[in-house]
Tab-separated table of C-alpha atoms and ligand atoms in Angstrom:
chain	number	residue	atom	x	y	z
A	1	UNK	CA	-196.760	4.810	19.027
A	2	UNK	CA	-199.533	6.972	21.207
A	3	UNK	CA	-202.475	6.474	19.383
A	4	UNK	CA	-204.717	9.691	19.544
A	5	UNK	CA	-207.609	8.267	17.451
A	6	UNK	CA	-208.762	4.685	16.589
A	7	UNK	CA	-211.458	3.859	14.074
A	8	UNK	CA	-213.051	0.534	12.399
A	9	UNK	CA	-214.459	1.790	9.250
A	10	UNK	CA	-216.656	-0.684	7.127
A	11	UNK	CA	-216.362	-0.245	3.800
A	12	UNK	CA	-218.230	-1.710	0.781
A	13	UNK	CA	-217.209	-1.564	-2.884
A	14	UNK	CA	-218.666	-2.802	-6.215
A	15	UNK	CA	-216.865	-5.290	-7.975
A	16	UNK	CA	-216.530	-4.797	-11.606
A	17	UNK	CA	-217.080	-8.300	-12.021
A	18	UNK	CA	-218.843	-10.955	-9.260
A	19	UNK	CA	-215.905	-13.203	-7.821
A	20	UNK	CA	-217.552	-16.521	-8.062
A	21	UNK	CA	-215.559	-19.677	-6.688
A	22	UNK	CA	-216.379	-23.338	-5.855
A	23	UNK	CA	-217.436	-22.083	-1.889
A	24	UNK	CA	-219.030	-18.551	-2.703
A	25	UNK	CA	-219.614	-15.666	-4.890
A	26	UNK	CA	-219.041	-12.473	-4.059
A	27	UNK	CA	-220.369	-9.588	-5.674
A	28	UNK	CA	-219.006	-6.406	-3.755
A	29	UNK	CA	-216.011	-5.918	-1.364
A	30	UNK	CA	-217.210	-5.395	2.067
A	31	UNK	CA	-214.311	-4.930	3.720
A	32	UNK	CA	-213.544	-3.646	7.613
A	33	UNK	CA	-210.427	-0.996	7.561
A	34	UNK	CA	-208.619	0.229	10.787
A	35	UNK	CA	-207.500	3.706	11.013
A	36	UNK	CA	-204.923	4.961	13.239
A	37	UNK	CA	-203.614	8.965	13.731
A	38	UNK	CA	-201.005	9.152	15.914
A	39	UNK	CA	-199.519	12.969	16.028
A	40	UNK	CA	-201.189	13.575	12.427
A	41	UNK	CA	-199.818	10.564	10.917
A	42	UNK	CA	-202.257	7.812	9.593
A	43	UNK	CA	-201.615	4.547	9.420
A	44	UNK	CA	-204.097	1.926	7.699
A	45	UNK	CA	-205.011	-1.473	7.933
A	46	UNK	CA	-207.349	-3.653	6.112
A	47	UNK	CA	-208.798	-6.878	7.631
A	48	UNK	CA	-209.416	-9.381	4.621
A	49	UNK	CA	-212.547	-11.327	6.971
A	50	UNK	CA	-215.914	-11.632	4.775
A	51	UNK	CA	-218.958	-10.541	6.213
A	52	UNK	CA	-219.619	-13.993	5.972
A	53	UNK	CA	-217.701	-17.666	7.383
A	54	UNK	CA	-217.437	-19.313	3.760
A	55	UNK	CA	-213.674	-19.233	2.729
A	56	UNK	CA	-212.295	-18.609	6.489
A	57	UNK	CA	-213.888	-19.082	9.825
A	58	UNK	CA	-213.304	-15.321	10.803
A	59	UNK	CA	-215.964	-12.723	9.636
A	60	UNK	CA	-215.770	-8.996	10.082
A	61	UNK	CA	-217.998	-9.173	13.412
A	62	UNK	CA	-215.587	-11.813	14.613
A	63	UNK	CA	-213.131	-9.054	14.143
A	64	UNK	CA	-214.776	-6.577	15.406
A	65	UNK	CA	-215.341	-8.345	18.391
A	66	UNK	CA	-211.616	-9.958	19.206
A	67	UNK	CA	-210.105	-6.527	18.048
A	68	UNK	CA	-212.244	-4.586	20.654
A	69	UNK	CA	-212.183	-6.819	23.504
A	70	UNK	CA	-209.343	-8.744	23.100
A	71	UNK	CA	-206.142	-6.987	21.263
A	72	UNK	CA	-206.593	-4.088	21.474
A	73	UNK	CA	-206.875	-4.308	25.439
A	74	UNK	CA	-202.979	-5.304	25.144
A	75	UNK	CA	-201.762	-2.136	23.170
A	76	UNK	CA	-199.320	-0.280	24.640
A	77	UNK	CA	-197.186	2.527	23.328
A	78	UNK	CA	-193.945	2.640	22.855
A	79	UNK	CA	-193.910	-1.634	22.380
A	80	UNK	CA	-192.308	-3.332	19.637
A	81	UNK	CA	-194.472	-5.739	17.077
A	82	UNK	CA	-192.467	-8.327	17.698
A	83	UNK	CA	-193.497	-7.380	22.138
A	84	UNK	CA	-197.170	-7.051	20.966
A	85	UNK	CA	-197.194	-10.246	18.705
A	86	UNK	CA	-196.069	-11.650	21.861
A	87	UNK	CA	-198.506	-10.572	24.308
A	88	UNK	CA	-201.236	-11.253	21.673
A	89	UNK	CA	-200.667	-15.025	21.709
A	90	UNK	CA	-202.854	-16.168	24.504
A	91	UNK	CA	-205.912	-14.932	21.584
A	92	UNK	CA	-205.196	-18.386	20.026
A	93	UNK	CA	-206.038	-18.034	16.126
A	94	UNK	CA	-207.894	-14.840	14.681
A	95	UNK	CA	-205.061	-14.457	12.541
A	96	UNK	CA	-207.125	-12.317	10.110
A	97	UNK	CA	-207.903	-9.696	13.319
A	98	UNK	CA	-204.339	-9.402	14.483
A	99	UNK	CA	-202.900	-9.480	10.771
A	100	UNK	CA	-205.456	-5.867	10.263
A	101	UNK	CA	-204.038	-4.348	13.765
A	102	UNK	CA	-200.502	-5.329	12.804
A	103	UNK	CA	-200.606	-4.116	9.434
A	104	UNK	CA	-202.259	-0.654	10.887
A	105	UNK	CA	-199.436	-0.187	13.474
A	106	UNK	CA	-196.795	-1.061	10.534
A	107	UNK	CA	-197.928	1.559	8.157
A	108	UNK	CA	-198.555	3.876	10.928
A	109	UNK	CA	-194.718	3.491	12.221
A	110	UNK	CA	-193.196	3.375	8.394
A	111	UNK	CA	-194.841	7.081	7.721
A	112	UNK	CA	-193.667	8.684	11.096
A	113	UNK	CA	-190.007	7.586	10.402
A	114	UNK	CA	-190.669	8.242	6.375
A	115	UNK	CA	-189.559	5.362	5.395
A	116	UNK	CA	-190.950	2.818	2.829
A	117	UNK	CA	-192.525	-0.110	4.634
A	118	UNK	CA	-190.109	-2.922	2.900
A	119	UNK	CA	-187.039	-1.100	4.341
A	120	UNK	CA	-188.702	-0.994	7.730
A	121	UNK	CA	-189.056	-4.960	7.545
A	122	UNK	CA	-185.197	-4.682	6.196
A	123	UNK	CA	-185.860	-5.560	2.232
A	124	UNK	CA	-184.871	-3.424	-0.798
A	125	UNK	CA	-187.475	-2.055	-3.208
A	126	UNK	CA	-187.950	-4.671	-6.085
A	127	UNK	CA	-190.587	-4.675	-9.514
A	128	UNK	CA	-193.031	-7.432	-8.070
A	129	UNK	CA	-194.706	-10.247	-10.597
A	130	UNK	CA	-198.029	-10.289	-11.524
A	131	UNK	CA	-200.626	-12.661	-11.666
A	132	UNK	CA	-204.742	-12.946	-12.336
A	133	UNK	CA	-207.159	-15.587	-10.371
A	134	UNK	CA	-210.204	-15.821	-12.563
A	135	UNK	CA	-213.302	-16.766	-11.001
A	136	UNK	CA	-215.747	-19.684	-12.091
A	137	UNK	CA	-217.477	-18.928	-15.081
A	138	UNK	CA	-221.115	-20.093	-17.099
A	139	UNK	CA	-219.484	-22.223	-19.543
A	140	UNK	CA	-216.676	-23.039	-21.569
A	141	UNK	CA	-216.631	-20.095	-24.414
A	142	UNK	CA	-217.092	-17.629	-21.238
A	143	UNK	CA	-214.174	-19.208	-19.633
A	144	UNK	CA	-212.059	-18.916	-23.073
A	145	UNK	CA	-213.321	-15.274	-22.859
A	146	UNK	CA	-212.227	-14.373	-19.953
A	147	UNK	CA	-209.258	-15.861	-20.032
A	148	UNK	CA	-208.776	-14.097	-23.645
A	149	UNK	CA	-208.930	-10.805	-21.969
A	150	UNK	CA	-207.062	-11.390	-19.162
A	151	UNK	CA	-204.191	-12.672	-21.661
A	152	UNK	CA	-204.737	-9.145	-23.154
A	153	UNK	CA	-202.418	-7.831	-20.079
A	154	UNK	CA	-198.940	-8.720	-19.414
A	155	UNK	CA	-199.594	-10.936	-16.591
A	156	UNK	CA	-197.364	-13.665	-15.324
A	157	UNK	CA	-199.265	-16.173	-14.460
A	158	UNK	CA	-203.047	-16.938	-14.673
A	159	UNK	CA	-205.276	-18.793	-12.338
A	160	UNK	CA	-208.083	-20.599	-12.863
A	161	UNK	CA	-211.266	-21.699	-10.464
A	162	UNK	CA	-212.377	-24.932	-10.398
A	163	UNK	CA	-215.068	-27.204	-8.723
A	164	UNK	CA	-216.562	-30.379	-9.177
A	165	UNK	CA	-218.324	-30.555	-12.584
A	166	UNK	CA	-216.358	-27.588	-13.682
A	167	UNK	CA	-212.618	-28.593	-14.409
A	168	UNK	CA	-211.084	-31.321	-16.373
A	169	UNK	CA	-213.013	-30.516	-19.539
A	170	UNK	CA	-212.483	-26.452	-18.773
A	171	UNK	CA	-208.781	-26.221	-17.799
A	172	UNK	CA	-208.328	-28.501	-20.835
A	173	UNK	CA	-209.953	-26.183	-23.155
A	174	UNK	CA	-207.820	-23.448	-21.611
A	175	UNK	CA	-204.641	-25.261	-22.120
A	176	UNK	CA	-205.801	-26.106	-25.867
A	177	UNK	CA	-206.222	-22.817	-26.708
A	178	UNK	CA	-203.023	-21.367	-25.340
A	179	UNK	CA	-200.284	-23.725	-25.056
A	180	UNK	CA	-197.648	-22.099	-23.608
A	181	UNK	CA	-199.660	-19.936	-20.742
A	182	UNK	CA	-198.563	-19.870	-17.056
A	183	UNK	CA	-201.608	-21.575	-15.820
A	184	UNK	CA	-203.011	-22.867	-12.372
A	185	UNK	CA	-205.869	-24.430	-10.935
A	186	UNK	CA	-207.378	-23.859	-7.234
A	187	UNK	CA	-210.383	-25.155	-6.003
A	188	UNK	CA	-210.938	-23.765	-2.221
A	189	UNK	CA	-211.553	-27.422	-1.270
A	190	UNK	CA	-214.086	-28.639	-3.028
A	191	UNK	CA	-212.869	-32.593	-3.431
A	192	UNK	CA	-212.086	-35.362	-1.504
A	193	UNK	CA	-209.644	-37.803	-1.572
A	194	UNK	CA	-212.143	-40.199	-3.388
A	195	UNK	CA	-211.413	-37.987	-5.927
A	196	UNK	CA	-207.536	-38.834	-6.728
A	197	UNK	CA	-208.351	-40.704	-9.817
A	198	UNK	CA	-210.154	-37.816	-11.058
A	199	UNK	CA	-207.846	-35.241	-10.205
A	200	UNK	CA	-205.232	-37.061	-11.856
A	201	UNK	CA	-206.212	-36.391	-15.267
A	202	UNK	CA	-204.837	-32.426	-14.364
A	203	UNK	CA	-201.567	-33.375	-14.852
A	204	UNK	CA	-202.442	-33.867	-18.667
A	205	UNK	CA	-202.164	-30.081	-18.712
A	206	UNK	CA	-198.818	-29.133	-17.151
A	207	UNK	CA	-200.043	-26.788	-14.474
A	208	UNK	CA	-197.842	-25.262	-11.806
A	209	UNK	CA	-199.870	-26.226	-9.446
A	210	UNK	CA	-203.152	-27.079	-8.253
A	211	UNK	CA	-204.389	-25.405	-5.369
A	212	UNK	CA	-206.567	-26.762	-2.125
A	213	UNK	CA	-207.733	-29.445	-3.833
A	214	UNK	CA	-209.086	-30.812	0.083
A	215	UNK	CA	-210.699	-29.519	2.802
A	216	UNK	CA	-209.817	-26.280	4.110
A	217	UNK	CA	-208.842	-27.820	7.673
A	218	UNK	CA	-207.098	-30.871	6.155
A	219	UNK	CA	-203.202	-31.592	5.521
A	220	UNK	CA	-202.842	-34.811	5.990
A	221	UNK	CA	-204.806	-36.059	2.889
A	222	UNK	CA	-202.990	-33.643	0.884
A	223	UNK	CA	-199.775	-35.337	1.388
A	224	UNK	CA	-201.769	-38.737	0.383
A	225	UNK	CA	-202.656	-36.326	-2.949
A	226	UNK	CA	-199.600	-35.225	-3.437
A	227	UNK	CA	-198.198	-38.757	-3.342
A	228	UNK	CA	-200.816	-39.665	-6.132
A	229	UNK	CA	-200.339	-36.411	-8.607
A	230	UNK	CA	-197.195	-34.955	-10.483
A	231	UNK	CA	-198.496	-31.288	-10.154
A	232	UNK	CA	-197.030	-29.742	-7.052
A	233	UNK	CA	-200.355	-29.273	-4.826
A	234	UNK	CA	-200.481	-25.606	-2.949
A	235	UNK	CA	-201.846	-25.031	0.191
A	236	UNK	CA	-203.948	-21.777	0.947
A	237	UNK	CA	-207.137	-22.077	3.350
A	238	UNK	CA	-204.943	-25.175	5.720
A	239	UNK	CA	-202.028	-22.666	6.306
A	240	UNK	CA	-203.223	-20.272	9.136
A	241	UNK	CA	-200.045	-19.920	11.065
A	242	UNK	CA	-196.215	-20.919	10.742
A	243	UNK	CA	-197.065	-24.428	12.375
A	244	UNK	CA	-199.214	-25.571	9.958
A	245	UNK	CA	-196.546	-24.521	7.387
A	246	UNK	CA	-194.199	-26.790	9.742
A	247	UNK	CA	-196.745	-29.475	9.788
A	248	UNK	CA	-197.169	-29.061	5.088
A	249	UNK	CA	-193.175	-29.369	5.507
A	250	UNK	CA	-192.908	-32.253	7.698
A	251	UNK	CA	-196.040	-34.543	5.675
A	252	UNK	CA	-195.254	-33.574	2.108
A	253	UNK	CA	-198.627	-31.994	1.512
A	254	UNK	CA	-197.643	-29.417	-1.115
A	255	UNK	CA	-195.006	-28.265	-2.979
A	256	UNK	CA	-196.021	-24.625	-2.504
A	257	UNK	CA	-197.767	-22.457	0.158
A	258	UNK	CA	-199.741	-19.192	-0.698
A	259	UNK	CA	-199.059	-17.176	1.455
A	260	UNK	CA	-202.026	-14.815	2.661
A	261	UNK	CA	-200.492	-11.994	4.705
A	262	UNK	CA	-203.956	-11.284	5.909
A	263	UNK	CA	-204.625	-14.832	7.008
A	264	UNK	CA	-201.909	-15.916	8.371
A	265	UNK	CA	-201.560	-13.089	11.091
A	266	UNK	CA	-199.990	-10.318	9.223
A	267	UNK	CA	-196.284	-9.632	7.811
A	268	UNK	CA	-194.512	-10.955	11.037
A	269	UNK	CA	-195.716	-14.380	10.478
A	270	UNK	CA	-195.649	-14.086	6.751
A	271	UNK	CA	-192.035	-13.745	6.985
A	272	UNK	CA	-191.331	-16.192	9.149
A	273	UNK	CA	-193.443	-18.759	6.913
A	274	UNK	CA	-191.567	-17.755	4.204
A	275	UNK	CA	-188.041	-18.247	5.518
A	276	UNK	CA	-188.826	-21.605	7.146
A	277	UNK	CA	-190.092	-22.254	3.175
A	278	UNK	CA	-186.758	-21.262	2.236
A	279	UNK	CA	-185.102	-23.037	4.440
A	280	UNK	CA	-186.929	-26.332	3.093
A	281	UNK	CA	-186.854	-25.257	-0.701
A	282	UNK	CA	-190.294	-24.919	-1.030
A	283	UNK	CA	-191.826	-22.271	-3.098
A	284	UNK	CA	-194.056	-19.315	-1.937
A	285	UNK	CA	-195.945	-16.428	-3.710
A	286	UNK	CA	-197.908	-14.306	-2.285
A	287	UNK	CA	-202.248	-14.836	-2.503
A	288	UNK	CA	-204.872	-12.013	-2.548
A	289	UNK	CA	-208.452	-11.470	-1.119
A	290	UNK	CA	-209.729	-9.524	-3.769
A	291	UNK	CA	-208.335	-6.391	-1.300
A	292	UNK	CA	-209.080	-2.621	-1.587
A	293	UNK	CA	-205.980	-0.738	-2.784
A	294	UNK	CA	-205.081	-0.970	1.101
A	295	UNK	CA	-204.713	-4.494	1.362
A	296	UNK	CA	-202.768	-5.186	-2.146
A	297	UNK	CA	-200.396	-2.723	-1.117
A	298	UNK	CA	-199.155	-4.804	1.792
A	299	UNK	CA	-199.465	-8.018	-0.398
A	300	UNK	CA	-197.105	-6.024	-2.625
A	301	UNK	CA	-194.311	-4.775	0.335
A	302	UNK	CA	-194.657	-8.006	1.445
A	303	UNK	CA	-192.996	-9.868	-1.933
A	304	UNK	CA	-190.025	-7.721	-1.418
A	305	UNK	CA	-189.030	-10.352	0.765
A	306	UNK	CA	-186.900	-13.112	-0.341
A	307	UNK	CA	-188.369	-16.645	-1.419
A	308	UNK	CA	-191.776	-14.751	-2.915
A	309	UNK	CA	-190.429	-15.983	-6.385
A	310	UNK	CA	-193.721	-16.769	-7.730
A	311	UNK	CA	-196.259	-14.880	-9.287
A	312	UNK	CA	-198.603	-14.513	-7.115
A	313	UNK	CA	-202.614	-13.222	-7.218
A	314	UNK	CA	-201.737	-9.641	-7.321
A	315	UNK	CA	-203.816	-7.925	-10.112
A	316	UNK	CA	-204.270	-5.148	-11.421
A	317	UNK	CA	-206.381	-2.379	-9.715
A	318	UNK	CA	-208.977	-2.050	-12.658
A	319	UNK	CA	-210.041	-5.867	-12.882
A	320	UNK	CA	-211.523	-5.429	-9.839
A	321	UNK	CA	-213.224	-2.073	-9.203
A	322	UNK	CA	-213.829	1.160	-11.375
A	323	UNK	CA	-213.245	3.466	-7.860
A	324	UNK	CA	-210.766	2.548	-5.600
A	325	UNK	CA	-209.854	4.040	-2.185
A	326	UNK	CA	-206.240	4.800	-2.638
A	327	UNK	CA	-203.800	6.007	-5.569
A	328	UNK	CA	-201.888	5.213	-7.346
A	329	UNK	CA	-203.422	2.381	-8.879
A	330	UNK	CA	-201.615	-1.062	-9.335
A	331	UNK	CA	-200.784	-1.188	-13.289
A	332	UNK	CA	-198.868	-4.163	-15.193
A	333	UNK	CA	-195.828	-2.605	-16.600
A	334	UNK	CA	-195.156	-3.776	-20.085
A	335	UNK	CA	-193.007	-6.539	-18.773
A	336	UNK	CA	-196.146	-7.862	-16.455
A	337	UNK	CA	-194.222	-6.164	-13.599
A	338	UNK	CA	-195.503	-4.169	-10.704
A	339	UNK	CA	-193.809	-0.933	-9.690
A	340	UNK	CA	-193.697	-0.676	-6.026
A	341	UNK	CA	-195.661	2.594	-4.937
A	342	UNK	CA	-192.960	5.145	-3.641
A	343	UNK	CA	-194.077	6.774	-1.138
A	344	UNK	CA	-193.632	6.267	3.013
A	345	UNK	CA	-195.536	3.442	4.360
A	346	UNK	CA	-197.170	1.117	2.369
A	347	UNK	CA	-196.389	3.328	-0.696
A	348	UNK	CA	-199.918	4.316	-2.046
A	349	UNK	CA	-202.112	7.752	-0.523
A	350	UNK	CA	-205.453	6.420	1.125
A	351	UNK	CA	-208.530	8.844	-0.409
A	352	UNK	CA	-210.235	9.411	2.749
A	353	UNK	CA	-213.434	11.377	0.436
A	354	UNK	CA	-213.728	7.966	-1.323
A	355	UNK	CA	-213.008	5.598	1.695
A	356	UNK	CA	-215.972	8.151	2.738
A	357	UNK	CA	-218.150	7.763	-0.173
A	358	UNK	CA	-218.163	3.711	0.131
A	359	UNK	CA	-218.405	3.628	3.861
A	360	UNK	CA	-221.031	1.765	5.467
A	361	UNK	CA	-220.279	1.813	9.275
A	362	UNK	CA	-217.693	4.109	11.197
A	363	UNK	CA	-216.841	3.258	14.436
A	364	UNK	CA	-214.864	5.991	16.616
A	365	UNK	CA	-213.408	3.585	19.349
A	366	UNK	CA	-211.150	6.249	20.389
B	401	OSB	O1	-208.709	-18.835	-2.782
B	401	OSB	O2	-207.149	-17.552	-3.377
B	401	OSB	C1	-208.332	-17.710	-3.075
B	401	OSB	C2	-210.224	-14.425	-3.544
B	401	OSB	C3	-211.067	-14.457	-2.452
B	401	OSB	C4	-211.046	-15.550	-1.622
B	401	OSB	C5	-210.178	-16.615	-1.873
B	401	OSB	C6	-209.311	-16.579	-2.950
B	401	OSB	C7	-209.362	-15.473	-3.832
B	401	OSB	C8	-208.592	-15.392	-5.064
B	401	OSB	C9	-208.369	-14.037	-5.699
B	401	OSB	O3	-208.217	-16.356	-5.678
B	401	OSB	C10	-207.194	-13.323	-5.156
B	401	OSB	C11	-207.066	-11.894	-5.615
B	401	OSB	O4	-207.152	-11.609	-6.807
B	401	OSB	O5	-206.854	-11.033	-4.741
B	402	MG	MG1	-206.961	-20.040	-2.907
């Protein structure tokens, strides 16, 4: 398309709850959102970088910078994604920078042909599963608590942090108290392989899986995990790009990938991580960065696409801010189900007086 206006908007919400985990806590969304008008039509992306390096190497000034100097240098109009994904790949990694200009230009085409952004990547509409990831909490009883009202929703599947001092004794208490619960464990790297023995002592609790257990840049001692543990391990912050998927495959590492459209270079790459998954009959589901409505509305087009069989981290809209920047908001059907937003596009209307009212920084670039 022939892009008549460009702008990197930074926006920060409250949370209605700090997201604490074993790397970080984060108490409000900062978030950096490209906008892109093209004849009247708007197109949105949202880059899922922190302000800060602590769960990915990529921040939003990293993004800033490779998007200005770097990719956007090689738009042109009139070329395909699949031409542009191309030309981008001498910028090796800064998958969360290309995945918010992708994502932009995807939206932005979808809503000047009208069309729904899953049948412009080729997939029928379909009710998406839900899921909650509950942060690390004080104690025990606060744990129980949240996880009581959590359980007070339909979701599929629940999540639980962990970190070192903070998980045998907690996930069993969870499991005590509801037996029969969809639960999981992920712990954004936080042990080492010293800790096997230790880790062990999960499987005790029938979880679907346990989540980066190891270092975000490791896969090789995952597969030595793996080899030690009967829960399927899951790989998030190792996965950055369908090699490292090829390289999970080829060791054994995990039994799952979550699959971060925002880290792993956008919906292009998501896809293609997901059908070499497939392929090897390994499970995906689709992972969430605590997005703005923007963001969680491409996590949700994207699990229209086959092998996303798992509930995944998409929540609902209210568990994680009272105001959010676009409507509708995400609701659990009775079922636990998502409804797919209708409308062209991602689906869901971007507020631009409340994308407004929580920006920080606006940046016309052109
Ligand atoms: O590790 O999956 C993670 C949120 C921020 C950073 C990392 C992670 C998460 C989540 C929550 O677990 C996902 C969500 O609810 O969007
Ligand atoms: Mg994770």
């Amino acid at each position: 398309p022939v892009l008549h206006r460009i702008d990197l908007i930074t926006v920060r919400l409250p949370f209605v709850k700090p997201f604490a985990t074993s790397v970080h806590t984060w108490a409000v969304k900062e978030a950096l959102l490209l906008r892109l008008e093209s004849d009247g039509v708007v197109g949105w992306g949202e880059c899922v970088a922190d302000p800060d390096p602590f769960y990915a190497s990529e921040t939003t000034q990293t993004v800033r910078h490779i998007f200005k100097e770097f990719l956007l240098p090689l738009l042109t109009p009139g070329q395909t994604i699949g031409e542009l994904l191309q030309r981008w790949s001498p910028v090796r990694g800064h998958g969360m920078a290309k995945a918010m200009v992708e994502n932009a230009l995807l939206d932005l085409i979808a809503r000047q042909q009208d069309r729904p952004l899953h049948a412009l990547l080729g997939f029928s509409e379909r009710r998406i599963q839900s899921g909650i990831s509950l942060g690390i909490q004080e104690s025990i009883p606060a744990l129980l608590e949240a996880v009581a009202e959590a359980t007070s929703r339909p979701y599929h599947r629940v999540k639980l942090k962990i970190m070192q001092g903070k998980d045998i004794a907690w996930v069993g208490a969870v499991r005590a108290a509801y037996p029969k619960l969809t639960l999981m464990a992920d712990a954004n790297g936080d042990y080492g392989l010293e800790h096997a023995t230790h880790l062990r002592q999960l499987d005790a609790f029938h979880l679907t899986m346990i989540e980066q257990p190891l270092s975000y840049s490791d896969i090789v001692q995952h597969a030595a995990l793996q080899g030690e543990l009967a829960t399927p391990l899951c790989l998030d912050e190792s996965i950055h790009n369908l090699d490292d998927a090829r390289s999970a495959l080829a060791l054994k590492a995990c039994g799952v990938i979550n699959i971060k459209q925002g880290r792993v270079g956008g919906m292009i790459e998501s896809l293609r991580i997901a059908a070499l998954c497939q392929q090897a009959g390994i499970a995906v589901w689709s992972g969430g960065m605590d997005e703005t409505g923007i963001g969680r509305a491409f996590n949700l087009q994207l699990q229209t696409a086959p092998g996303f069989n798992l509930p995944g981290d998409t929540s609902e809209t209210a568990r994680y801010f009272n105001q959010d920047i676009v409507a509708p908001s995400v609701v659990l059907a009775d079922d636990g189900f998502i409804d797919l937003p209708k409308g062209p596009g991602i689906g869901v209307t971007v507020l631009e007086d409340r994308v407004a009212r929580f920006t920080l920084a606006r940046e016309s670039i052109l």
